[in-house]
């Protein structure tokens, strides 16, 4: 991999001193990642030199902005190895992508009493979206349990499928436990029952290579801001055979072919799902971020972050009273570590770490049902990115030990 100092210099924010004393140790990457200079510069350049609304303009700038926007869609297609750009829908993020599927797939293919299978480790976005459909259409939500170690036990999964099962919707990687779910196997099982699968890739795309054709998933969602791109943009990948048969999500410009007061015809894929002016500057930023990640190399990023995760697990376990949630096996534990130290409240721990310049996340991490399963109100969570170092983990461990002496 490129030397870490070179990579770190791509991220100006990492030079900041926090409270004018401590160099920033940023370990909140599962919430959002920092942005490399190339992403911000590409967006600034577009605003300064290209800006014009896309798709409907005959003038030079509009055509150039359209070329950039559609070029970004092709970059996303390549990144996911989708068959066609028709399968790449730009959304505002993972949340919107999942809501779109719950809403439009639900409307097209689910009736009262039909079932969706989710898991006990889902983010709220993959729970509440289905609950909204439940209240509108009376669907049922079935929840696959996790073991005490925080992994899915596939032994009994067959019992969850029946003639009313319409879709499975699961996280690729848990944002709390770091568990890497065996989604390829789950997709194989679901397909054997004739059921499509939506994969929530918010926490997988930044950390290892995803190939939607190899997974054979039917839908795949991710967010730009978690993979070094801008906020406010994300992606829904969907197989054409499903997207084609789903109704639009929102009505407005871009998503139509013809409109009259009597009848409207909808645009082709993917525009049918992209009502209104898209964030065409953010799509440029996202494409730059994906190019950046690809140039560093996802295999190199994965190896580096696996090393950090293994090192962090080992170092954190030296702390008396330390409990780490999720699997101990790093081959199925991604770059997210939730932990609890003795009876020190997670909020106190996070606040005091912050005073040492160390940014971690505290609370329920938008996974309250999982917190209930773990029997806790919240945890502290350290999550890693390509620019983190072993020295930063040493700083985290030293910080925790220092705070421990205060209690
Ligand atoms: N799913 C998972 C697993 C997440 O970790 C997150 C964000 O933390 C989301 C969905 C929602 O992502 P966003 O807020 O970018 O829409």
Coordinates of C-alpha atoms in Angstrom, one line a residue, residues 68-346:
X68 CA -19.6 14.5 -15.8
X69 CA -22.7 13.3 -14.0
X70 CA -23.2 10.3 -16.3
X71 CA -19.5 9.6 -16.3
X72 CA -19.8 9.3 -12.5
X73 CA -22.6 6.8 -12.9
X74 CA -20.3 4.7 -15.1
X75 CA -17.6 5.0 -12.4
X76 CA -20.1 3.6 -9.8
X77 CA -21.1 0.8 -12.2
X78 CA -17.5 -0.2 -12.6
X79 CA -16.9 0.0 -8.9
X80 CA -19.7 -2.4 -8.1
X81 CA -19.3 -4.4 -11.3
X82 CA -22.9 -3.9 -12.3
X83 CA -24.0 -5.0 -15.7
X84 CA -25.3 -1.6 -16.9
X85 CA -25.6 2.0 -15.8
X86 CA -29.4 1.5 -15.9
X87 CA -29.0 -0.4 -12.7
X88 CA -27.3 2.5 -10.9
X89 CA -29.7 4.9 -9.2
X90 CA -28.3 8.0 -7.4
X91 CA -30.0 8.6 -4.1
X92 CA -29.2 10.7 -1.0
X93 CA -27.6 7.7 0.7
X94 CA -28.2 4.2 2.1
X95 CA -31.2 5.3 4.1
X96 CA -33.0 6.7 1.0
X97 CA -31.9 3.6 -1.1
X98 CA -33.5 1.2 1.5
X99 CA -36.6 3.4 1.8
X100 CA -37.0 3.4 -2.0
X101 CA -36.9 -0.4 -2.2
X102 CA -39.2 -0.9 0.8
X103 CA -41.7 1.6 -0.7
X104 CA -41.6 0.7 -4.4
X105 CA -40.9 -3.0 -4.1
X106 CA -43.5 -3.2 -1.3
X107 CA -46.0 -1.4 -3.5
X108 CA -45.4 -3.7 -6.5
X109 CA -44.9 -7.1 -4.9
X110 CA -46.2 -7.1 -1.3
X111 CA -49.7 -7.5 0.1
X112 CA -51.1 -7.7 3.6
X113 CA -49.5 -10.7 5.4
X114 CA -46.5 -10.9 3.1
X115 CA -43.1 -11.1 4.8
X116 CA -39.7 -9.4 4.8
X117 CA -36.8 -11.1 6.6
X118 CA -34.3 -8.8 8.4
X119 CA -31.8 -9.5 11.2
X120 CA -31.3 -8.5 14.8
X121 CA -28.3 -6.5 13.9
X122 CA -29.9 -4.0 11.5
X123 CA -29.4 -0.2 11.5
X124 CA -32.7 1.6 12.1
X125 CA -32.8 2.5 8.3
X126 CA -33.3 -1.2 7.6
X127 CA -36.0 -1.6 10.3
X128 CA -38.1 1.5 10.2
X129 CA -38.4 1.5 6.4
X130 CA -40.1 -1.8 6.6
X131 CA -42.2 -0.7 9.6
X132 CA -43.5 2.1 7.5
X133 CA -44.6 -0.4 4.9
X134 CA -46.0 -2.5 7.7
X135 CA -48.3 0.3 8.8
X136 CA -49.3 1.2 5.2
X137 CA -49.8 -2.4 3.8
X138 CA -49.9 -4.7 6.8
X139 CA -46.8 -6.7 5.9
X140 CA -44.9 -8.8 8.5
X141 CA -41.3 -8.4 9.6
X142 CA -39.4 -11.6 10.5
X143 CA -36.2 -11.1 12.4
X144 CA -33.2 -13.5 12.1
X145 CA -31.6 -13.8 15.5
X146 CA -27.9 -13.5 16.3
X147 CA -25.7 -15.6 18.6
X148 CA -24.2 -14.3 21.8
X149 CA -21.0 -13.8 19.8
X150 CA -22.9 -11.5 17.4
X151 CA -23.0 -13.6 14.3
X152 CA -25.9 -15.0 12.3
X153 CA -26.5 -18.7 12.7
X154 CA -27.7 -20.0 9.3
X155 CA -28.7 -23.4 10.6
X156 CA -32.3 -22.5 11.2
X157 CA -32.6 -19.9 8.4
X158 CA -34.7 -22.3 6.2
X159 CA -37.5 -22.0 8.8
X160 CA -37.8 -18.3 8.1
X161 CA -38.9 -18.8 4.5
X162 CA -42.5 -19.7 3.6
X163 CA -44.9 -19.0 0.7
X164 CA -45.4 -15.4 2.1
X165 CA -41.7 -14.4 2.1
X166 CA -41.2 -11.7 -0.5
X167 CA -37.7 -10.2 0.2
X168 CA -34.7 -10.5 2.5
X169 CA -33.0 -7.2 3.6
X170 CA -29.7 -7.5 5.5
X171 CA -26.6 -5.6 6.5
X172 CA -23.4 -6.7 4.7
X173 CA -21.4 -5.5 7.8
X174 CA -22.9 -4.6 11.2
X175 CA -22.2 -0.9 12.1
X176 CA -22.0 -2.0 15.8
X177 CA -20.5 -5.5 15.9
X178 CA -18.3 -5.3 12.9
X179 CA -19.7 -8.7 11.9
X180 CA -19.2 -9.5 8.2
X181 CA -22.4 -11.4 7.3
X182 CA -22.2 -14.3 4.9
X183 CA -24.4 -12.5 2.4
X184 CA -23.4 -14.6 -0.6
X185 CA -24.6 -17.7 1.2
X186 CA -27.8 -16.0 2.4
X187 CA -28.5 -14.8 -1.2
X188 CA -28.0 -18.4 -2.5
X189 CA -30.5 -19.7 0.1
X190 CA -33.0 -16.9 -0.5
X191 CA -32.8 -17.5 -4.3
X192 CA -33.4 -21.2 -3.8
X193 CA -36.7 -20.1 -2.2
X194 CA -37.3 -17.7 -5.1
X195 CA -36.8 -14.6 -2.8
X196 CA -34.7 -11.5 -3.8
X197 CA -32.2 -9.9 -1.4
X198 CA -31.3 -6.3 -0.6
X199 CA -27.8 -5.8 0.9
X200 CA -27.1 -2.8 3.0
X201 CA -23.5 -2.1 2.0
X202 CA -23.1 1.1 4.1
X203 CA -20.3 -0.5 6.1
X204 CA -18.8 -2.9 3.6
X205 CA -18.0 -0.7 0.5
X206 CA -15.4 1.4 2.3
X207 CA -13.5 -1.7 3.5
X208 CA -13.4 -4.4 0.9
X209 CA -14.2 -5.1 -2.7
X210 CA -17.8 -5.6 -3.6
X211 CA -18.9 -7.3 -6.8
X212 CA -22.7 -7.3 -7.1
X213 CA -22.7 -9.8 -10.0
X214 CA -20.6 -12.2 -7.9
X215 CA -22.8 -11.7 -4.9
X216 CA -25.8 -12.0 -7.2
X217 CA -27.7 -9.6 -4.9
X218 CA -30.9 -8.1 -6.3
X219 CA -30.4 -4.7 -4.6
X220 CA -27.4 -3.1 -3.0
X221 CA -27.3 0.2 -1.1
X222 CA -24.4 2.4 0.0
X223 CA -23.6 6.0 1.0
X224 CA -21.0 8.3 -0.5
X225 CA -19.9 10.0 2.8
X226 CA -18.8 6.7 4.4
X227 CA -16.4 6.0 1.5
X228 CA -14.5 9.3 1.5
X229 CA -17.1 11.0 -0.7
X230 CA -19.5 13.9 -0.1
X231 CA -22.6 13.8 2.1
X232 CA -26.0 13.8 0.5
X233 CA -25.3 11.2 -2.2
X234 CA -25.6 7.5 -2.3
X235 CA -26.4 4.7 -4.6
X236 CA -29.0 2.0 -5.1
X237 CA -28.0 -0.8 -7.3
X238 CA -30.9 -2.9 -8.5
X239 CA -31.2 -5.6 -11.1
X240 CA -33.1 -4.3 -14.1
X241 CA -35.7 -7.1 -13.9
X242 CA -36.8 -5.7 -10.5
X243 CA -36.4 -2.0 -11.1
X244 CA -38.3 -2.2 -14.3
X245 CA -41.3 -3.7 -12.6
X246 CA -41.3 -1.2 -9.6
X247 CA -43.3 2.1 -9.6
X248 CA -41.4 5.4 -9.3
X249 CA -40.5 6.6 -5.8
X250 CA -41.2 10.3 -6.3
X251 CA -42.9 12.3 -9.0
X252 CA -41.4 15.4 -10.7
X253 CA -39.0 16.4 -13.4
X254 CA -36.4 13.9 -14.9
X255 CA -38.5 10.8 -14.1
X256 CA -41.1 11.4 -16.8
X257 CA -41.2 10.9 -20.6
X258 CA -44.5 12.7 -21.2
X259 CA -47.0 14.5 -18.9
X260 CA -50.5 15.5 -19.5
X261 CA -53.3 16.1 -17.0
X262 CA -54.8 12.7 -18.0
X263 CA -51.7 10.5 -18.2
X264 CA -48.0 10.5 -17.5
X265 CA -45.5 8.1 -18.9
X266 CA -42.3 7.4 -16.9
X267 CA -38.7 7.7 -18.0
X268 CA -36.4 4.8 -18.6
X269 CA -34.1 3.4 -15.9
X270 CA -32.5 4.7 -13.9
X271 CA -34.1 8.1 -14.3
X272 CA -37.6 6.7 -13.4
X273 CA -36.2 6.8 -9.8
X274 CA -34.5 10.1 -9.9
X275 CA -37.1 12.8 -9.7
X276 CA -35.9 16.4 -9.6
X277 CA -32.5 18.0 -10.1
X278 CA -29.9 15.5 -8.9
X279 CA -26.9 16.5 -6.8
X280 CA -24.7 16.4 -9.9
X281 CA -21.7 18.0 -8.1
X282 CA -21.9 15.3 -5.3
X283 CA -21.9 12.6 -8.0
X284 CA -18.6 14.0 -9.3
X285 CA -17.3 14.0 -5.7
X286 CA -18.5 10.4 -5.2
X287 CA -16.8 9.2 -8.4
X288 CA -13.6 10.9 -7.4
X289 CA -13.8 9.2 -4.0
X290 CA -14.3 5.8 -5.7
X291 CA -11.4 6.4 -8.0
X292 CA -9.2 7.4 -5.0
X293 CA -10.1 4.2 -3.1
X294 CA -9.5 2.2 -6.2
X295 CA -6.1 3.8 -6.8
X296 CA -5.1 3.0 -3.2
X297 CA -6.5 -0.5 -3.8
X298 CA -9.3 -2.1 -1.9
X299 CA -7.2 -5.2 -1.2
X300 CA -4.5 -3.1 0.3
X301 CA -7.1 -1.1 2.3
X302 CA -8.6 -4.4 3.6
X303 CA -5.3 -5.8 4.6
X304 CA -4.3 -2.5 6.4
X305 CA -7.6 -2.3 8.3
X306 CA -7.6 -6.0 9.2
X307 CA -4.2 -5.4 10.7
X308 CA -5.5 -2.4 12.6
X309 CA -8.6 -4.3 13.8
X310 CA -6.5 -7.3 15.1
X311 CA -4.0 -5.0 16.7
X312 CA -6.8 -2.9 18.4
X313 CA -8.5 -6.0 19.7
X314 CA -5.3 -7.3 21.2
X315 CA -4.3 -3.9 22.7
X316 CA -7.8 -3.2 24.0
X317 CA -8.1 -6.6 25.7
X318 CA -5.0 -5.6 27.8
X319 CA -7.3 -3.1 29.5
X320 CA -8.8 -4.5 32.8
X321 CA -12.6 -4.8 32.6
X322 CA -12.7 -4.4 28.8
X323 CA -15.5 -6.1 26.9
X324 CA -15.5 -6.0 23.0
X325 CA -18.7 -6.9 21.2
X326 CA -18.9 -8.9 18.1
X327 CA -16.9 -11.9 16.8
X328 CA -13.4 -12.4 18.1
X329 CA -12.3 -13.9 14.7
X330 CA -10.9 -11.0 12.6
X331 CA -11.6 -12.7 9.4
X332 CA -15.3 -12.0 10.0
X333 CA -14.9 -8.8 12.1
X334 CA -14.5 -5.6 10.0
X335 CA -13.0 -2.3 11.1
X336 CA -15.6 -1.5 13.7
X337 CA -15.0 -2.1 17.5
X338 CA -17.8 -1.6 20.0
X339 CA -16.6 -1.8 23.6
X340 CA -17.4 -1.2 27.2
X341 CA -14.9 -0.7 30.0
X342 CA -16.1 -1.9 33.4
X343 CA -19.0 0.2 34.6
X344 CA -17.7 3.4 33.1
X345 CA -20.7 4.9 31.2
X346 CA -20.0 5.0 27.4

